[in-house]
Amino acid sequence: MTLALLVLLKITVTVIIFGIGLDSEPRDAVRLFRHPGLLLRSVLAMYVLVPMAAFALVKLLPLTPGVEAALLVLAVSAGAPLLPRKLLGIGDGAYIFSLVVISSVLAIVLVPVWLAVLGPLFPRLPSLAPERAALVLAESFFLPLLAGMVVRRLFPKVAAWTAGRLIGLASIVLALSAVALLAAHWHVVLEARWTGILTLAALITLSLAIGHLVGGPDEDDRTALAIACAIRHIGIAVLVAASVPGPRTAVVVAIYIAVSLAISVPYLRWRRAASARRCAT
């Protein structure tokens, strides 16, 4: 059952990315290259500061091995494939889409590098070859993204009607799959203890704060980067977690999905309200 739920998580992520492709234009992918300062801050936040925050938490707090491994796996699994512009409903959609594409390309190299750096310090962490990361991202990200963009080009009205609905439905399935994984392995949740769950919550909160502070002067860019830092690349995290013996690390990834929703949604509502007030004035 665990394997089936992990497969369902991967499929759901793929469907969401197809929906993002339905809602995106190819020219949006290069938006960040026209703003090198924002590009540098985005990469720094997602691929350096968040993993460093996780490393500090692991060193400072007494965590079970499964929670420790999952925390580090999630922290290094940067990339923002679950960040569609309509989910945010604010700001520059081109920045959001560009961040999705560029962060996922960088994940091919930077996720294996982080795992190689942390491996000697944390033997439970598996390795991930760049070619394996590239294959996974090609199958689960780039192919469905391009497919969605092709459908948008050929059938723009169908794409416009379908994108938001498909993303919303797949997001519900993603959340339900995570809950089912937790229910199937409730004993792992108990083993994680409140310390582990609160540590995951702390990582998410720190990730939001990092993106918010590093995002620059534009308030909407700060919001988008904060959410990107918090959600991580669930597809890569599930892949790496599946390489760790036993279900514990995979279940903690599911806990992270649930906790990240609980923390990110109120933050996003607050930022949407602030954006609406700015527009009104």
JSON list of C-alpha atoms in Angstrom, two decimals, residues 55-214:
[
{"chain": "A", "resi": 55, "resn": "PHE", "atom": "CA", "xyz": [21.20, 21.37, 9.03]},
{"chain": "A", "resi": 56, "resn": "ALA", "atom": "CA", "xyz": [21.09, 23.67, 12.07]},
{"chain": "A", "resi": 57, "resn": "LEU", "atom": "CA", "xyz": [17.82, 22.13, 13.28]},
{"chain": "A", "resi": 58, "resn": "VAL", "atom": "CA", "xyz": [19.21, 18.62, 12.93]},
{"chain": "A", "resi": 59, "resn": "LYS", "atom": "CA", "xyz": [22.32, 19.54, 14.89]},
{"chain": "A", "resi": 60, "resn": "LEU", "atom": "CA", "xyz": [20.49, 21.41, 17.62]},
{"chain": "A", "resi": 61, "resn": "LEU", "atom": "CA", "xyz": [17.51, 19.11, 18.28]},
{"chain": "A", "resi": 62, "resn": "PRO", "atom": "CA", "xyz": [17.25, 15.46, 19.38]},
{"chain": "A", "resi": 63, "resn": "LEU", "atom": "CA", "xyz": [15.45, 13.84, 16.45]},
{"chain": "A", "resi": 64, "resn": "THR", "atom": "CA", "xyz": [14.73, 10.25, 15.50]},
{"chain": "A", "resi": 65, "resn": "PRO", "atom": "CA", "xyz": [16.80, 8.95, 12.55]},
{"chain": "A", "resi": 66, "resn": "GLY", "atom": "CA", "xyz": [13.76, 8.89, 10.24]},
{"chain": "A", "resi": 67, "resn": "VAL", "atom": "CA", "xyz": [12.83, 12.48, 10.99]},
{"chain": "A", "resi": 68, "resn": "GLU", "atom": "CA", "xyz": [16.44, 13.58, 10.67]},
{"chain": "A", "resi": 69, "resn": "ALA", "atom": "CA", "xyz": [16.80, 11.94, 7.25]},
{"chain": "A", "resi": 70, "resn": "ALA", "atom": "CA", "xyz": [13.45, 13.25, 6.00]},
{"chain": "A", "resi": 71, "resn": "LEU", "atom": "CA", "xyz": [14.20, 16.78, 7.18]},
{"chain": "A", "resi": 72, "resn": "LEU", "atom": "CA", "xyz": [17.46, 16.85, 5.24]},
{"chain": "A", "resi": 73, "resn": "VAL", "atom": "CA", "xyz": [15.94, 15.17, 2.18]},
{"chain": "A", "resi": 74, "resn": "LEU", "atom": "CA", "xyz": [13.20, 17.80, 2.07]},
{"chain": "A", "resi": 75, "resn": "ALA", "atom": "CA", "xyz": [15.61, 20.65, 2.68]},
{"chain": "A", "resi": 76, "resn": "VAL", "atom": "CA", "xyz": [17.90, 19.76, -0.21]},
{"chain": "A", "resi": 77, "resn": "SER", "atom": "CA", "xyz": [15.01, 18.86, -2.55]},
{"chain": "A", "resi": 78, "resn": "ALA", "atom": "CA", "xyz": [14.62, 22.43, -3.74]},
{"chain": "A", "resi": 79, "resn": "GLY", "atom": "CA", "xyz": [12.60, 23.36, -6.76]},
{"chain": "A", "resi": 80, "resn": "ALA", "atom": "CA", "xyz": [9.07, 24.67, -7.01]},
{"chain": "A", "resi": 81, "resn": "PRO", "atom": "CA", "xyz": [6.96, 22.57, -9.38]},
{"chain": "A", "resi": 82, "resn": "LEU", "atom": "CA", "xyz": [3.80, 23.01, -7.28]},
{"chain": "A", "resi": 83, "resn": "LEU", "atom": "CA", "xyz": [3.78, 26.79, -7.58]},
{"chain": "A", "resi": 84, "resn": "PRO", "atom": "CA", "xyz": [1.19, 27.66, -10.25]},
{"chain": "A", "resi": 85, "resn": "ARG", "atom": "CA", "xyz": [0.38, 31.34, -10.70]},
{"chain": "A", "resi": 86, "resn": "LYS", "atom": "CA", "xyz": [-3.35, 30.83, -10.16]},
{"chain": "A", "resi": 87, "resn": "LEU", "atom": "CA", "xyz": [-2.65, 29.13, -6.84]},
{"chain": "A", "resi": 88, "resn": "LEU", "atom": "CA", "xyz": [-1.02, 32.31, -5.64]},
{"chain": "A", "resi": 89, "resn": "GLY", "atom": "CA", "xyz": [-3.44, 34.69, -7.30]},
{"chain": "A", "resi": 90, "resn": "ILE", "atom": "CA", "xyz": [-1.01, 37.56, -6.82]},
{"chain": "A", "resi": 91, "resn": "GLY", "atom": "CA", "xyz": [1.96, 39.18, -8.42]},
{"chain": "A", "resi": 92, "resn": "ASP", "atom": "CA", "xyz": [3.83, 38.52, -11.64]},
{"chain": "A", "resi": 93, "resn": "GLY", "atom": "CA", "xyz": [2.91, 35.13, -13.05]},
{"chain": "A", "resi": 94, "resn": "ALA", "atom": "CA", "xyz": [5.98, 35.21, -15.31]},
{"chain": "A", "resi": 95, "resn": "TYR", "atom": "CA", "xyz": [8.31, 35.33, -12.29]},
{"chain": "A", "resi": 96, "resn": "ILE", "atom": "CA", "xyz": [6.49, 32.42, -10.70]},
{"chain": "A", "resi": 97, "resn": "PHE", "atom": "CA", "xyz": [6.65, 30.28, -13.84]},
{"chain": "A", "resi": 98, "resn": "SER", "atom": "CA", "xyz": [10.29, 31.22, -14.46]},
{"chain": "A", "resi": 99, "resn": "LEU", "atom": "CA", "xyz": [11.10, 30.25, -10.88]},
{"chain": "A", "resi": 100, "resn": "VAL", "atom": "CA", "xyz": [9.38, 26.89, -11.41]},
{"chain": "A", "resi": 101, "resn": "VAL", "atom": "CA", "xyz": [11.43, 26.11, -14.53]},
{"chain": "A", "resi": 102, "resn": "ILE", "atom": "CA", "xyz": [14.84, 27.39, -13.44]},
{"chain": "A", "resi": 103, "resn": "SER", "atom": "CA", "xyz": [14.71, 25.88, -9.95]},
{"chain": "A", "resi": 104, "resn": "SER", "atom": "CA", "xyz": [13.78, 22.50, -11.40]},
{"chain": "A", "resi": 105, "resn": "VAL", "atom": "CA", "xyz": [16.66, 22.62, -13.90]},
{"chain": "A", "resi": 106, "resn": "LEU", "atom": "CA", "xyz": [19.09, 23.49, -11.10]},
{"chain": "A", "resi": 107, "resn": "ALA", "atom": "CA", "xyz": [17.76, 20.58, -9.05]},
{"chain": "A", "resi": 108, "resn": "ILE", "atom": "CA", "xyz": [19.37, 18.18, -11.53]},
{"chain": "A", "resi": 109, "resn": "VAL", "atom": "CA", "xyz": [22.80, 19.21, -10.26]},
{"chain": "A", "resi": 110, "resn": "LEU", "atom": "CA", "xyz": [22.31, 20.80, -6.86]},
{"chain": "A", "resi": 111, "resn": "VAL", "atom": "CA", "xyz": [20.21, 18.10, -5.17]},
{"chain": "A", "resi": 112, "resn": "PRO", "atom": "CA", "xyz": [22.81, 15.35, -5.86]},
{"chain": "A", "resi": 113, "resn": "VAL", "atom": "CA", "xyz": [25.57, 17.75, -4.78]},
{"chain": "A", "resi": 114, "resn": "TRP", "atom": "CA", "xyz": [23.87, 18.46, -1.45]},
{"chain": "A", "resi": 115, "resn": "LEU", "atom": "CA", "xyz": [23.29, 14.73, -0.83]},
{"chain": "A", "resi": 116, "resn": "ALA", "atom": "CA", "xyz": [26.96, 14.03, -1.60]},
{"chain": "A", "resi": 117, "resn": "VAL", "atom": "CA", "xyz": [28.08, 16.78, 0.81]},
{"chain": "A", "resi": 118, "resn": "LEU", "atom": "CA", "xyz": [25.79, 15.64, 3.64]},
{"chain": "A", "resi": 119, "resn": "GLY", "atom": "CA", "xyz": [26.29, 11.90, 3.04]},
{"chain": "A", "resi": 120, "resn": "PRO", "atom": "CA", "xyz": [29.49, 11.54, 5.13]},
{"chain": "A", "resi": 121, "resn": "LEU", "atom": "CA", "xyz": [27.82, 13.37, 8.03]},
{"chain": "A", "resi": 122, "resn": "PHE", "atom": "CA", "xyz": [24.51, 11.49, 7.85]},
{"chain": "A", "resi": 123, "resn": "PRO", "atom": "CA", "xyz": [25.02, 7.88, 6.65]},
{"chain": "A", "resi": 124, "resn": "ARG", "atom": "CA", "xyz": [21.24, 7.27, 6.36]},
{"chain": "A", "resi": 125, "resn": "LEU", "atom": "CA", "xyz": [21.02, 9.68, 3.45]},
{"chain": "A", "resi": 126, "resn": "PRO", "atom": "CA", "xyz": [21.11, 7.95, 0.05]},
{"chain": "A", "resi": 127, "resn": "SER", "atom": "CA", "xyz": [23.05, 9.25, -2.91]},
{"chain": "A", "resi": 128, "resn": "LEU", "atom": "CA", "xyz": [21.41, 10.49, -6.09]},
{"chain": "A", "resi": 129, "resn": "ALA", "atom": "CA", "xyz": [23.30, 10.54, -9.40]},
{"chain": "A", "resi": 130, "resn": "PRO", "atom": "CA", "xyz": [22.73, 13.65, -11.54]},
{"chain": "A", "resi": 131, "resn": "GLU", "atom": "CA", "xyz": [21.60, 11.48, -14.47]},
{"chain": "A", "resi": 132, "resn": "ARG", "atom": "CA", "xyz": [18.98, 9.86, -12.22]},
{"chain": "A", "resi": 133, "resn": "ALA", "atom": "CA", "xyz": [17.76, 13.28, -11.09]},
{"chain": "A", "resi": 134, "resn": "ALA", "atom": "CA", "xyz": [17.65, 14.42, -14.71]},
{"chain": "A", "resi": 135, "resn": "LEU", "atom": "CA", "xyz": [15.62, 11.38, -15.72]},
{"chain": "A", "resi": 136, "resn": "VAL", "atom": "CA", "xyz": [13.13, 11.84, -12.89]},
{"chain": "A", "resi": 137, "resn": "LEU", "atom": "CA", "xyz": [12.72, 15.54, -13.63]},
{"chain": "A", "resi": 138, "resn": "ALA", "atom": "CA", "xyz": [12.33, 14.86, -17.35]},
{"chain": "A", "resi": 139, "resn": "GLU", "atom": "CA", "xyz": [9.60, 12.30, -16.72]},
{"chain": "A", "resi": 140, "resn": "SER", "atom": "CA", "xyz": [7.78, 14.02, -13.87]},
{"chain": "A", "resi": 141, "resn": "PHE", "atom": "CA", "xyz": [8.32, 17.69, -14.69]},
{"chain": "A", "resi": 142, "resn": "PHE", "atom": "CA", "xyz": [9.52, 18.70, -18.14]},
{"chain": "A", "resi": 143, "resn": "LEU", "atom": "CA", "xyz": [7.45, 16.25, -20.22]},
{"chain": "A", "resi": 144, "resn": "PRO", "atom": "CA", "xyz": [4.09, 17.05, -18.55]},
{"chain": "A", "resi": 145, "resn": "LEU", "atom": "CA", "xyz": [4.96, 20.76, -18.53]},
{"chain": "A", "resi": 146, "resn": "LEU", "atom": "CA", "xyz": [5.70, 20.75, -22.27]},
{"chain": "A", "resi": 147, "resn": "ALA", "atom": "CA", "xyz": [2.61, 18.64, -22.93]},
{"chain": "A", "resi": 148, "resn": "GLY", "atom": "CA", "xyz": [0.47, 21.18, -21.13]},
{"chain": "A", "resi": 149, "resn": "MET", "atom": "CA", "xyz": [2.02, 24.05, -23.07]},
{"chain": "A", "resi": 150, "resn": "VAL", "atom": "CA", "xyz": [1.42, 22.24, -26.39]},
{"chain": "A", "resi": 151, "resn": "VAL", "atom": "CA", "xyz": [-2.22, 21.71, -25.46]},
{"chain": "A", "resi": 152, "resn": "ARG", "atom": "CA", "xyz": [-2.46, 25.41, -24.58]},
{"chain": "A", "resi": 153, "resn": "ARG", "atom": "CA", "xyz": [-1.05, 26.37, -27.98]},
{"chain": "A", "resi": 154, "resn": "LEU", "atom": "CA", "xyz": [-3.41, 24.04, -29.88]},
{"chain": "A", "resi": 155, "resn": "PHE", "atom": "CA", "xyz": [-6.54, 24.47, -27.75]},
{"chain": "A", "resi": 156, "resn": "PRO", "atom": "CA", "xyz": [-6.26, 27.74, -25.80]},
{"chain": "A", "resi": 157, "resn": "LYS", "atom": "CA", "xyz": [-9.90, 27.87, -24.70]},
{"chain": "A", "resi": 158, "resn": "VAL", "atom": "CA", "xyz": [-9.84, 24.29, -23.43]},
{"chain": "A", "resi": 159, "resn": "ALA", "atom": "CA", "xyz": [-6.56, 24.95, -21.61]},
{"chain": "A", "resi": 160, "resn": "ALA", "atom": "CA", "xyz": [-7.88, 28.11, -19.97]},
{"chain": "A", "resi": 161, "resn": "TRP", "atom": "CA", "xyz": [-11.00, 26.28, -18.73]},
{"chain": "A", "resi": 162, "resn": "THR", "atom": "CA", "xyz": [-9.11, 23.18, -17.60]},
{"chain": "A", "resi": 163, "resn": "ALA", "atom": "CA", "xyz": [-5.93, 24.48, -15.93]},
{"chain": "A", "resi": 164, "resn": "GLY", "atom": "CA", "xyz": [-7.29, 25.80, -12.65]},
{"chain": "A", "resi": 165, "resn": "ARG", "atom": "CA", "xyz": [-9.81, 22.98, -12.22]},
{"chain": "A", "resi": 166, "resn": "LEU", "atom": "CA", "xyz": [-7.21, 20.29, -12.91]},
{"chain": "A", "resi": 167, "resn": "ILE", "atom": "CA", "xyz": [-4.70, 21.83, -10.51]},
{"chain": "A", "resi": 168, "resn": "GLY", "atom": "CA", "xyz": [-7.35, 22.19, -7.80]},
{"chain": "A", "resi": 169, "resn": "LEU", "atom": "CA", "xyz": [-8.53, 18.58, -8.14]},
{"chain": "A", "resi": 170, "resn": "ALA", "atom": "CA", "xyz": [-4.98, 17.19, -8.21]},
{"chain": "A", "resi": 171, "resn": "SER", "atom": "CA", "xyz": [-4.05, 19.25, -5.16]},
{"chain": "A", "resi": 172, "resn": "ILE", "atom": "CA", "xyz": [-6.94, 17.67, -3.25]},
{"chain": "A", "resi": 173, "resn": "VAL", "atom": "CA", "xyz": [-5.79, 14.20, -4.31]},
{"chain": "A", "resi": 174, "resn": "LEU", "atom": "CA", "xyz": [-2.24, 15.06, -3.23]},
{"chain": "A", "resi": 175, "resn": "ALA", "atom": "CA", "xyz": [-3.44, 16.06, 0.23]},
{"chain": "A", "resi": 176, "resn": "LEU", "atom": "CA", "xyz": [-5.67, 12.96, 0.54]},
{"chain": "A", "resi": 177, "resn": "SER", "atom": "CA", "xyz": [-2.79, 10.70, -0.54]},
{"chain": "A", "resi": 178, "resn": "ALA", "atom": "CA", "xyz": [-0.57, 12.20, 2.13]},
{"chain": "A", "resi": 179, "resn": "VAL", "atom": "CA", "xyz": [-3.30, 11.70, 4.75]},
{"chain": "A", "resi": 180, "resn": "ALA", "atom": "CA", "xyz": [-3.80, 8.08, 3.62]},
{"chain": "A", "resi": 181, "resn": "LEU", "atom": "CA", "xyz": [-0.07, 7.44, 3.90]},
{"chain": "A", "resi": 182, "resn": "LEU", "atom": "CA", "xyz": [-0.14, 8.83, 7.42]},
{"chain": "A", "resi": 183, "resn": "ALA", "atom": "CA", "xyz": [-3.15, 6.70, 8.33]},
{"chain": "A", "resi": 184, "resn": "ALA", "atom": "CA", "xyz": [-1.52, 3.54, 6.96]},
{"chain": "A", "resi": 185, "resn": "HIS", "atom": "CA", "xyz": [1.59, 4.18, 9.05]},
{"chain": "A", "resi": 186, "resn": "TRP", "atom": "CA", "xyz": [0.20, 5.97, 12.09]},
{"chain": "A", "resi": 187, "resn": "HIS", "atom": "CA", "xyz": [2.79, 4.25, 14.28]},
{"chain": "A", "resi": 188, "resn": "VAL", "atom": "CA", "xyz": [5.53, 6.09, 12.38]},
{"chain": "A", "resi": 189, "resn": "VAL", "atom": "CA", "xyz": [3.77, 9.35, 13.19]},
{"chain": "A", "resi": 190, "resn": "LEU", "atom": "CA", "xyz": [3.84, 8.37, 16.86]},
{"chain": "A", "resi": 191, "resn": "GLU", "atom": "CA", "xyz": [7.51, 7.47, 16.59]},
{"chain": "A", "resi": 192, "resn": "ALA", "atom": "CA", "xyz": [8.25, 10.87, 15.08]},
{"chain": "A", "resi": 193, "resn": "ARG", "atom": "CA", "xyz": [6.86, 12.39, 18.30]},
{"chain": "A", "resi": 194, "resn": "TRP", "atom": "CA", "xyz": [5.78, 15.98, 18.72]},
{"chain": "A", "resi": 195, "resn": "THR", "atom": "CA", "xyz": [9.43, 16.99, 18.62]},
{"chain": "A", "resi": 196, "resn": "GLY", "atom": "CA", "xyz": [9.73, 15.76, 15.04]},
{"chain": "A", "resi": 197, "resn": "ILE", "atom": "CA", "xyz": [6.46, 17.29, 13.89]},
{"chain": "A", "resi": 198, "resn": "LEU", "atom": "CA", "xyz": [7.29, 20.63, 15.51]},
{"chain": "A", "resi": 199, "resn": "THR", "atom": "CA", "xyz": [10.73, 20.51, 13.89]},
{"chain": "A", "resi": 200, "resn": "LEU", "atom": "CA", "xyz": [9.12, 20.06, 10.47]},
{"chain": "A", "resi": 201, "resn": "ALA", "atom": "CA", "xyz": [6.85, 22.99, 11.28]},
{"chain": "A", "resi": 202, "resn": "ALA", "atom": "CA", "xyz": [9.90, 25.00, 12.30]},
{"chain": "A", "resi": 203, "resn": "LEU", "atom": "CA", "xyz": [11.62, 24.24, 8.99]},
{"chain": "A", "resi": 204, "resn": "ILE", "atom": "CA", "xyz": [8.54, 25.33, 7.04]},
{"chain": "A", "resi": 205, "resn": "THR", "atom": "CA", "xyz": [8.25, 28.54, 9.08]},
{"chain": "A", "resi": 206, "resn": "LEU", "atom": "CA", "xyz": [11.95, 29.29, 8.63]},
{"chain": "A", "resi": 207, "resn": "SER", "atom": "CA", "xyz": [11.64, 28.60, 4.90]},
{"chain": "A", "resi": 208, "resn": "LEU", "atom": "CA", "xyz": [8.76, 31.04, 4.60]},
{"chain": "A", "resi": 209, "resn": "ALA", "atom": "CA", "xyz": [10.73, 33.64, 6.53]},
{"chain": "A", "resi": 210, "resn": "ILE", "atom": "CA", "xyz": [13.84, 33.13, 4.38]},
{"chain": "A", "resi": 211, "resn": "GLY", "atom": "CA", "xyz": [11.94, 33.56, 1.13]},
{"chain": "A", "resi": 212, "resn": "HIS", "atom": "CA", "xyz": [10.02, 36.53, 2.50]},
{"chain": "A", "resi": 213, "resn": "LEU", "atom": "CA", "xyz": [13.16, 38.33, 3.66]},
{"chain": "A", "resi": 214, "resn": "VAL", "atom": "CA", "xyz": [15.37, 37.49, 0.67]}
]
